[in-house]
Structure formats: structure tokens, C-alpha cells
Short mmCIF file of N, CA and C in Angstrom, two decimals:
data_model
loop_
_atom_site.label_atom_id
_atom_site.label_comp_id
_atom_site.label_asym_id
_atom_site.label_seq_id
_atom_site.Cartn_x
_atom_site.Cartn_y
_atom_site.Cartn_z
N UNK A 25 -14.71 2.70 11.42
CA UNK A 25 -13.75 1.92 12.18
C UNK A 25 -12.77 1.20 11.25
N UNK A 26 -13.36 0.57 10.19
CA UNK A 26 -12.41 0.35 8.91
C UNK A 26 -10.97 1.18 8.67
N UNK A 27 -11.41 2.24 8.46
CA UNK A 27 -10.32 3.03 7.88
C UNK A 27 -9.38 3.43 9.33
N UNK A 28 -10.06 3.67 10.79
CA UNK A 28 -9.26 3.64 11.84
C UNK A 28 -8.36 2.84 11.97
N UNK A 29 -8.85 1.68 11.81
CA UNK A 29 -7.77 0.50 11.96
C UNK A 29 -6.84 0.26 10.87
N UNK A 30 -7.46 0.29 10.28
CA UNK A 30 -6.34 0.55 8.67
C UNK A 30 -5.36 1.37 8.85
N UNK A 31 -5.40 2.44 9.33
CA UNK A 31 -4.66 3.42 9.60
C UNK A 31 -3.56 2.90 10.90
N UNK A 32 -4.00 2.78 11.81
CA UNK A 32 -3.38 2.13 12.97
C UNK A 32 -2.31 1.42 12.40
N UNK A 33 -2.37 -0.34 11.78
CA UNK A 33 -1.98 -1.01 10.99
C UNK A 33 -0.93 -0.72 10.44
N UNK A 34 -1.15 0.63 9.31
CA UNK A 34 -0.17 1.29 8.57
C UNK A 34 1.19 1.78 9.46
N UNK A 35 0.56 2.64 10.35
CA UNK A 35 1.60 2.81 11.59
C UNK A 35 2.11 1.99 11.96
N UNK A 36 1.44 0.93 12.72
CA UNK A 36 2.22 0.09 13.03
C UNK A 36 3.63 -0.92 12.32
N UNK A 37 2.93 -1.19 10.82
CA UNK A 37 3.69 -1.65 9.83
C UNK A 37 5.16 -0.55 9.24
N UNK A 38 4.61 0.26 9.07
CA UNK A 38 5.85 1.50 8.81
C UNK A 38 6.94 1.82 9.62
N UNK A 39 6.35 1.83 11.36
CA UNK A 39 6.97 2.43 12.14
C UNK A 39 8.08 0.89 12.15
N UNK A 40 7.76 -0.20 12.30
CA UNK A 40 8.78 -1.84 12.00
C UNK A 40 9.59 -1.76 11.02
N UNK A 41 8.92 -1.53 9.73
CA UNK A 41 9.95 -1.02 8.73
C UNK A 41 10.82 -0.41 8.91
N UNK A 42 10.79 1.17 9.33
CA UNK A 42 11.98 2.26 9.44
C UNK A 42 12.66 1.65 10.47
N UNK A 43 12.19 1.05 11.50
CA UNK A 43 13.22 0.50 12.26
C UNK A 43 14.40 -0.40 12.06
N UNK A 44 13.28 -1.62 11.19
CA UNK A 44 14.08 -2.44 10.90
C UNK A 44 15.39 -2.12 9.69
N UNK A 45 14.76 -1.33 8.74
CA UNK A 45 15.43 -0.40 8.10
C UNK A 45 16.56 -0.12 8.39
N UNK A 46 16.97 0.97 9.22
CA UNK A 46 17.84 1.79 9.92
C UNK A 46 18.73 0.72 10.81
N UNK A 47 18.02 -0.63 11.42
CA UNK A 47 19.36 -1.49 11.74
C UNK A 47 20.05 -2.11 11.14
N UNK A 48 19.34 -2.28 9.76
CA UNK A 48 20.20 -3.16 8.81
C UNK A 48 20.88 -2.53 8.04
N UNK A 49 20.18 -0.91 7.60
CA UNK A 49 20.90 0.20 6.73
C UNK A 49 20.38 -0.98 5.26
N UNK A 50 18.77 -0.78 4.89
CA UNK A 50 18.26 -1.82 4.28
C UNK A 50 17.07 -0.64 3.29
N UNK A 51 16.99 -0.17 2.53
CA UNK A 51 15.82 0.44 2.21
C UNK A 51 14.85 -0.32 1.76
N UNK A 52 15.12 -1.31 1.20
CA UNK A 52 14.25 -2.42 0.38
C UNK A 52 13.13 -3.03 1.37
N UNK A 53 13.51 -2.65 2.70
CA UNK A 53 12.65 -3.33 3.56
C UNK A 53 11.14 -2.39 3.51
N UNK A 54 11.56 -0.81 3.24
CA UNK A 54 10.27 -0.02 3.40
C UNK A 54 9.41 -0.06 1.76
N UNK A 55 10.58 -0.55 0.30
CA UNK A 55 9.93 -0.92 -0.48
C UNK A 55 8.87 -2.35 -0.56
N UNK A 56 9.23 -3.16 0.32
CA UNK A 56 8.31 -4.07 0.36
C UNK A 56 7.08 -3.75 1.25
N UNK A 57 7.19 -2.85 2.32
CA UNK A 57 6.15 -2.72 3.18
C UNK A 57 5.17 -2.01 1.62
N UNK A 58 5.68 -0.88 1.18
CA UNK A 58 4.75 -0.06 -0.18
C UNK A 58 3.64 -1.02 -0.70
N UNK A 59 4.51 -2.43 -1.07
CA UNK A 59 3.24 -2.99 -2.20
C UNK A 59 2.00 -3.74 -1.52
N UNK A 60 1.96 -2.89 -0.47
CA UNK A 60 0.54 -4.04 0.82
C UNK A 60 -0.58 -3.05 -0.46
N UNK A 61 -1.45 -3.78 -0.69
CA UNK A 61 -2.54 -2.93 -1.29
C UNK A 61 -3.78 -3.73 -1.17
N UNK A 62 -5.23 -3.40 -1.01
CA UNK A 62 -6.31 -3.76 -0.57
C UNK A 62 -7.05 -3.60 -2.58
N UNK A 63 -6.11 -3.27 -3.65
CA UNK A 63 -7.63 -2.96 -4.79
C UNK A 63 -7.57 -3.74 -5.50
N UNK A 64 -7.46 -4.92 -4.83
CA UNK A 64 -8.28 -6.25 -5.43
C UNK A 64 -9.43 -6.69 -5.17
N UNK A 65 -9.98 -6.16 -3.76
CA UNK A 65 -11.30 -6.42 -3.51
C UNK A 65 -11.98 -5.88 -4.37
N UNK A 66 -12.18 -4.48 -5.08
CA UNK A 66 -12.78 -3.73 -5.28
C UNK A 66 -13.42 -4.21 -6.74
N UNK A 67 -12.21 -4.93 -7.36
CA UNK A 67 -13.14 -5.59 -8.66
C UNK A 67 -14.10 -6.44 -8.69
N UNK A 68 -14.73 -7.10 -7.59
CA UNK A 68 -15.78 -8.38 -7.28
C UNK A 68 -17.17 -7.64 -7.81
N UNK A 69 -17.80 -8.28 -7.33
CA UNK A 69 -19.50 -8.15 -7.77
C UNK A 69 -19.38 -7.54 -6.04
N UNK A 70 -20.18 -6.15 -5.79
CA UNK A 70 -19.89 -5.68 -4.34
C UNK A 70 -21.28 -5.17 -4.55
N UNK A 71 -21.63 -5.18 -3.53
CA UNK A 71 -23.19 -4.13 -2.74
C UNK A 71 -22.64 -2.74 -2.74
N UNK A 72 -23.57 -1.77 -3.33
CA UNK A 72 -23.20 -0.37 -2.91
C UNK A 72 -22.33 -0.19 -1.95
N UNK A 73 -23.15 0.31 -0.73
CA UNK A 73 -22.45 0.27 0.28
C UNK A 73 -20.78 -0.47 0.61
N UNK A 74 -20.57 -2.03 0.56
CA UNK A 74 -19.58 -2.34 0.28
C UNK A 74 -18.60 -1.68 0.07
N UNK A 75 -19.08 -1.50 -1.68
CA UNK A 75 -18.39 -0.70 -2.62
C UNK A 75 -18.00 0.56 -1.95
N UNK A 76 -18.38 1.40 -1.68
CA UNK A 76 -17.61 2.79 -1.24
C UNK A 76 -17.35 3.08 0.21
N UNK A 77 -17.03 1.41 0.90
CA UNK A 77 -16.76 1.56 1.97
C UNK A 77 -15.00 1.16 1.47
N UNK A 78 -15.09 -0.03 0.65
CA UNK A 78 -13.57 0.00 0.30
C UNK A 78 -13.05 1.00 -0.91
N UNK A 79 -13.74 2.16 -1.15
CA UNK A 79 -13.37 2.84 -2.32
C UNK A 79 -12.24 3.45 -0.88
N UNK A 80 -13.17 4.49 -0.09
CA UNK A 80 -12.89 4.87 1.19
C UNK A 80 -11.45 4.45 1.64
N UNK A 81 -11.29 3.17 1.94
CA UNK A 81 -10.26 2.68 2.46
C UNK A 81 -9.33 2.56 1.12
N UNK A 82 -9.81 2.38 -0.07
CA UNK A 82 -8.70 2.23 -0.96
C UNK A 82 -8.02 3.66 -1.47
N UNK A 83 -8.62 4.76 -0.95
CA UNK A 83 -7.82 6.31 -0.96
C UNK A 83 -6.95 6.13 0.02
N UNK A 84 -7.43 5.27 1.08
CA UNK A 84 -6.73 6.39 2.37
C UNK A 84 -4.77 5.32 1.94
N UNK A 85 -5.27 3.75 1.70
CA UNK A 85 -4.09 3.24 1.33
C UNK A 85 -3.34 3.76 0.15
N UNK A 86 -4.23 4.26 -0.99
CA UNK A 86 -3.20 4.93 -2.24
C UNK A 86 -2.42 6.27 -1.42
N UNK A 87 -2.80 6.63 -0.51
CA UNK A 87 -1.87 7.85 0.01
C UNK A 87 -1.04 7.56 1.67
N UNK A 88 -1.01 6.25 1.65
CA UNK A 88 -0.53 5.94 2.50
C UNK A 88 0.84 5.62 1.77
N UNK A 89 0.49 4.63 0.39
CA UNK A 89 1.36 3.99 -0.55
C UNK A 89 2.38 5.18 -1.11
N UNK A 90 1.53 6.45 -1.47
CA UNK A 90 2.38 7.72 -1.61
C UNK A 90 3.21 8.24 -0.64
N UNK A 91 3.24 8.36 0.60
CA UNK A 91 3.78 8.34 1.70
C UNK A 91 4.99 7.59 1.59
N UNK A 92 4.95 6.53 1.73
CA UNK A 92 6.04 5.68 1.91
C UNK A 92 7.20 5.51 0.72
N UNK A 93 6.39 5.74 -1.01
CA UNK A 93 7.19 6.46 -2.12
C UNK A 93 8.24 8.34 -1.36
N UNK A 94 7.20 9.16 -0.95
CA UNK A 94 8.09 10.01 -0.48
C UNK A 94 9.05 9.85 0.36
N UNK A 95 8.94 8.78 1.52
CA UNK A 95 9.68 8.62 2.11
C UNK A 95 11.25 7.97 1.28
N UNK A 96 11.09 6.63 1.08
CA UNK A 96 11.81 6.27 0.06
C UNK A 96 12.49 7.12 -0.15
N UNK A 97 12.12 8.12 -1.54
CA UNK A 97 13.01 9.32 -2.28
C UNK A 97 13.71 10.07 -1.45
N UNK A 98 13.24 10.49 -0.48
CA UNK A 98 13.82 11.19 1.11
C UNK A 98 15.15 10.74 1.63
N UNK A 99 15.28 9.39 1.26
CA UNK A 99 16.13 8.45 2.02
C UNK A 99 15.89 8.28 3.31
N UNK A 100 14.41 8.42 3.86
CA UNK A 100 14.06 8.04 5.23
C UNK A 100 14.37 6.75 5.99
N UNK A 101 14.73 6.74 7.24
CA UNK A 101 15.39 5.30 7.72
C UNK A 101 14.67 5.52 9.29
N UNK A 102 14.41 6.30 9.12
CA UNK A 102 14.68 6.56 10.77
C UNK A 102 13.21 7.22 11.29
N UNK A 103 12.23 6.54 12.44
CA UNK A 103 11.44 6.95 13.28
C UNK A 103 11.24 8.33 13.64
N UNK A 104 12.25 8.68 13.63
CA UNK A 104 12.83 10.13 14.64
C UNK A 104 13.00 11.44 13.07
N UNK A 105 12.74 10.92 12.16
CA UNK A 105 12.64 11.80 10.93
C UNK A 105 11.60 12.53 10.92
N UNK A 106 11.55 13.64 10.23
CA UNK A 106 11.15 14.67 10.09
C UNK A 106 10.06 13.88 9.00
N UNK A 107 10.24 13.24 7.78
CA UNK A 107 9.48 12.50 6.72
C UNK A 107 8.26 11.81 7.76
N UNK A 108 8.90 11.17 8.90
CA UNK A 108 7.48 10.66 9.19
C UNK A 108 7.08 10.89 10.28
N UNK A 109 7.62 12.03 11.12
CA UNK A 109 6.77 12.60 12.25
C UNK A 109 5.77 13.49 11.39
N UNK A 110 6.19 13.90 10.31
CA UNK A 110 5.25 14.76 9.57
C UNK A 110 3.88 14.42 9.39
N UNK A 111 3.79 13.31 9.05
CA UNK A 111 2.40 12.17 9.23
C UNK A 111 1.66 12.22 10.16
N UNK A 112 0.31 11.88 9.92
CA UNK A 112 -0.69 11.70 10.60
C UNK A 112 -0.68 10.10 10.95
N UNK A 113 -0.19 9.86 12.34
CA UNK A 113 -0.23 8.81 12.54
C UNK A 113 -0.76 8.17 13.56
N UNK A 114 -1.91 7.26 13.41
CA UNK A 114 -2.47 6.27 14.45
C UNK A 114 -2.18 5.33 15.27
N UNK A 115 -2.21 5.66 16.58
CA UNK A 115 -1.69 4.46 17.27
C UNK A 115 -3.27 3.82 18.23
N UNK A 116 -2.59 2.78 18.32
CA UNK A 116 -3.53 2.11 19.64
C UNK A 116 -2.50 2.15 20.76
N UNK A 117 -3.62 2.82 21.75
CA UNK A 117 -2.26 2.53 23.25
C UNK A 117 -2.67 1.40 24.20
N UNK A 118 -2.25 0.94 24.19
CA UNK A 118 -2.59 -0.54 25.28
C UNK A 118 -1.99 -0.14 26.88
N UNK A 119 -0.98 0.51 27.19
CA UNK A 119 -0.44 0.77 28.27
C UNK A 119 -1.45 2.28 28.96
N UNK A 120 -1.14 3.19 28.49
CA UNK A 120 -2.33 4.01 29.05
C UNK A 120 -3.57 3.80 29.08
N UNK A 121 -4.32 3.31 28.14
CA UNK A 121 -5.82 2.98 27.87
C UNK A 121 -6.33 4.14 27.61
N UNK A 122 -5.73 4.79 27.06
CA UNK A 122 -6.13 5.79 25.67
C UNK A 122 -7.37 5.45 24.52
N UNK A 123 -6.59 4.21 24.04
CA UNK A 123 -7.03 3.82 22.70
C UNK A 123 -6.73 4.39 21.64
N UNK A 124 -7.37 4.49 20.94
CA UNK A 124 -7.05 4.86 19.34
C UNK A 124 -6.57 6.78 19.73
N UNK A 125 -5.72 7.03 19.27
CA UNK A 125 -4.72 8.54 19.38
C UNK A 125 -3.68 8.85 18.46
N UNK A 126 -4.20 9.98 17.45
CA UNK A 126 -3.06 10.53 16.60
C UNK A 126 -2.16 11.29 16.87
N UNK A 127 -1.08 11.28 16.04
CA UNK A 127 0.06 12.16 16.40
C UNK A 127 0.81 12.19 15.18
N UNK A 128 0.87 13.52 15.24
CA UNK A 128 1.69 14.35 14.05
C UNK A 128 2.15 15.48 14.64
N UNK A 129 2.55 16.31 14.55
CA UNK A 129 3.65 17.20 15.23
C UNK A 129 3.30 17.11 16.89
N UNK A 130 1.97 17.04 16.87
CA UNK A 130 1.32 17.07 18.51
C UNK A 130 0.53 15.93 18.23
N UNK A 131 -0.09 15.65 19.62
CA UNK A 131 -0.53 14.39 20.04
C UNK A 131 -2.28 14.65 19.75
N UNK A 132 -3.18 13.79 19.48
CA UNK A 132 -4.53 14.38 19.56
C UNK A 132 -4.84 12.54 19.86
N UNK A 133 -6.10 12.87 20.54
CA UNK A 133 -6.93 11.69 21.17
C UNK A 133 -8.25 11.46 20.01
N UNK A 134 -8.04 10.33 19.54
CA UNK A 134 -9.24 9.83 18.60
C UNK A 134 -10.41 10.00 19.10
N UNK A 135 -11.23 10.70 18.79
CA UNK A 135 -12.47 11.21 19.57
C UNK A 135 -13.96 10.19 18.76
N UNK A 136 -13.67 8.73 17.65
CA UNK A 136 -14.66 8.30 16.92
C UNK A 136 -15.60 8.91 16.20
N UNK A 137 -14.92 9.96 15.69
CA UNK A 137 -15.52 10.64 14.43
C UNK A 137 -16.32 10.07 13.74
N UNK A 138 -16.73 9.99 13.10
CA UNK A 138 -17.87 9.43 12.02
C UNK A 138 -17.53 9.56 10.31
N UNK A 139 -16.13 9.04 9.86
CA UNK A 139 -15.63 9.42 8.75
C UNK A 139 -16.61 9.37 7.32
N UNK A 140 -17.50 8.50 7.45
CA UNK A 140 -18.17 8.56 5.90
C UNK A 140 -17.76 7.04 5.43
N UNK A 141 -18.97 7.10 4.11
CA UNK A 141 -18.14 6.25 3.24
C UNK A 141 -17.95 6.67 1.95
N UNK A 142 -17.50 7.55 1.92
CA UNK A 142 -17.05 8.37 0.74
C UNK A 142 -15.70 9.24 0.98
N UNK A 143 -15.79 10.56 0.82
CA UNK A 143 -14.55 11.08 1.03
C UNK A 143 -13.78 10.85 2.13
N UNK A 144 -12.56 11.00 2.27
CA UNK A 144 -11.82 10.71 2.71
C UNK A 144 -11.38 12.22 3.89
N UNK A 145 -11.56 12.23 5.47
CA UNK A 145 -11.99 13.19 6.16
C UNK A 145 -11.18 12.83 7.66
N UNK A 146 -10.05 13.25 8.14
CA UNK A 146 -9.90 13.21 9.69
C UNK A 146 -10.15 14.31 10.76
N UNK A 147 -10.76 13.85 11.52
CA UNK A 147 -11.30 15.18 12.85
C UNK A 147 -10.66 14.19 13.88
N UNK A 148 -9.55 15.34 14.42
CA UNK A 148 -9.39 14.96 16.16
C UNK A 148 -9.56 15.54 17.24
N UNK A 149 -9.84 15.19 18.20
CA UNK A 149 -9.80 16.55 19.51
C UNK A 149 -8.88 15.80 20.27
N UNK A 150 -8.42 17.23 20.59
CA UNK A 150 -7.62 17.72 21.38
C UNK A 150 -7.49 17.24 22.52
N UNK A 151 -6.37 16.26 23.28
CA UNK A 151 -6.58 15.34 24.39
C UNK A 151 -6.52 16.49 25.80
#
């Protein structure tokens, strides 16, 4: 559920960016969203477990962080881009009562997979 919501989050945060982005004609706005980063926890004194629950989450943000570098270089501004419909992206739906549902070229319904705490793994089915 960690990394679900994390993910969600990211969406949510990105998809504000490019917006806000694209009204101001601002790129600097999606460079500041980039430097959100979680690998400061990771240096503490941590419990196993802990530990490779935020290793887990600290992949899925280093390629989230890569993401938003490609975008950048892209000159992405815009929602409606090809750069970030390309993405695997999490939403929460509050109006349908869906809940948690990805979408990247097509729509898929978060089915609570069981990701691990190790590699880094998405399964969706098919709504």
C-alpha cells in the first residue's frame, strides 16, 4: 500500500505541475516538483523489514525522479502529452468509487496486488 500511494501522490503532484506549468509557460515548476525525494530515511538505524520496504519505495521514486528528468528534456508542459500519457499512472477516484486505477494508454482497475518488499513489480486487471 506504501508504494500505491506513493504512486498516486506522484500523479497527483505531476499532473498540478504540468498544469500549472503550461499556464504560466514555467518549466521550473516541474523542476522543483523532481527534487521531492524520500533517501533520507534510508540512512537511520532501520529494522530489516523497514529497510527494504523503503529500499522498495526508494526505486519506484528514483524512476519516478527519471520520469520527470525525461519529461523536462522533452519540453513537456502539457497533461494531454504523449511524455506523460505514456506513464503508468495512479489515480484515486473519489467520484466513481473505483478507488485506486491505472492508466497508461488504457485504463486498468487496481486489483491490490501484493507488490513485495523488494523488487519493484506492477500487476493490473483489466476493469
Amino acid at each position: 500500500m506504501l508504494i500505491t500511494t506513493s504512486q498516486i501522490q506522484w500523479t497527483t503532484d505531476v499532473t498540478r505541475s504540468l498544469v500549472t506549468a503550461k499556464e504560466r509557460q514555467d518549466k521550473k515548476i516541474l523542476k522543483i516538483m523532481k527534487k521531492k525525494q524520500y533517501s533520507e530515511a534510508i540512512r537511520g538505524n532501520l529494522a530489516k523489514t523497514m529497510r527494504l520496504k523503503l529500499v522498495a519505495l526508494i526505486t519506484v521514486e528514483v524512476h519516478a525522479r527519471d520520469v520527470i528528468d525525461k519529461m523536462l528534456k522533452s519540453g513537456c508542459m502539457d497533461v494531454a502529452s504523449f511524455e506523460w500519457l505514456s506513464q503508468l499512472r495512479l489515480y484515486w477516484d473519489k467520484v466513481g468509487h473505483l478507488g485506486c486505477f491505472c492508466k497508461g494508454c488504457i485504463g486498468f482497475r487496481y486489483g491490490y496486488e501484493y507488490l513485495g518488499n523488494s523488487d519493484f513489480l506492477i500487476c493490473c486487471n483489466l476493469l
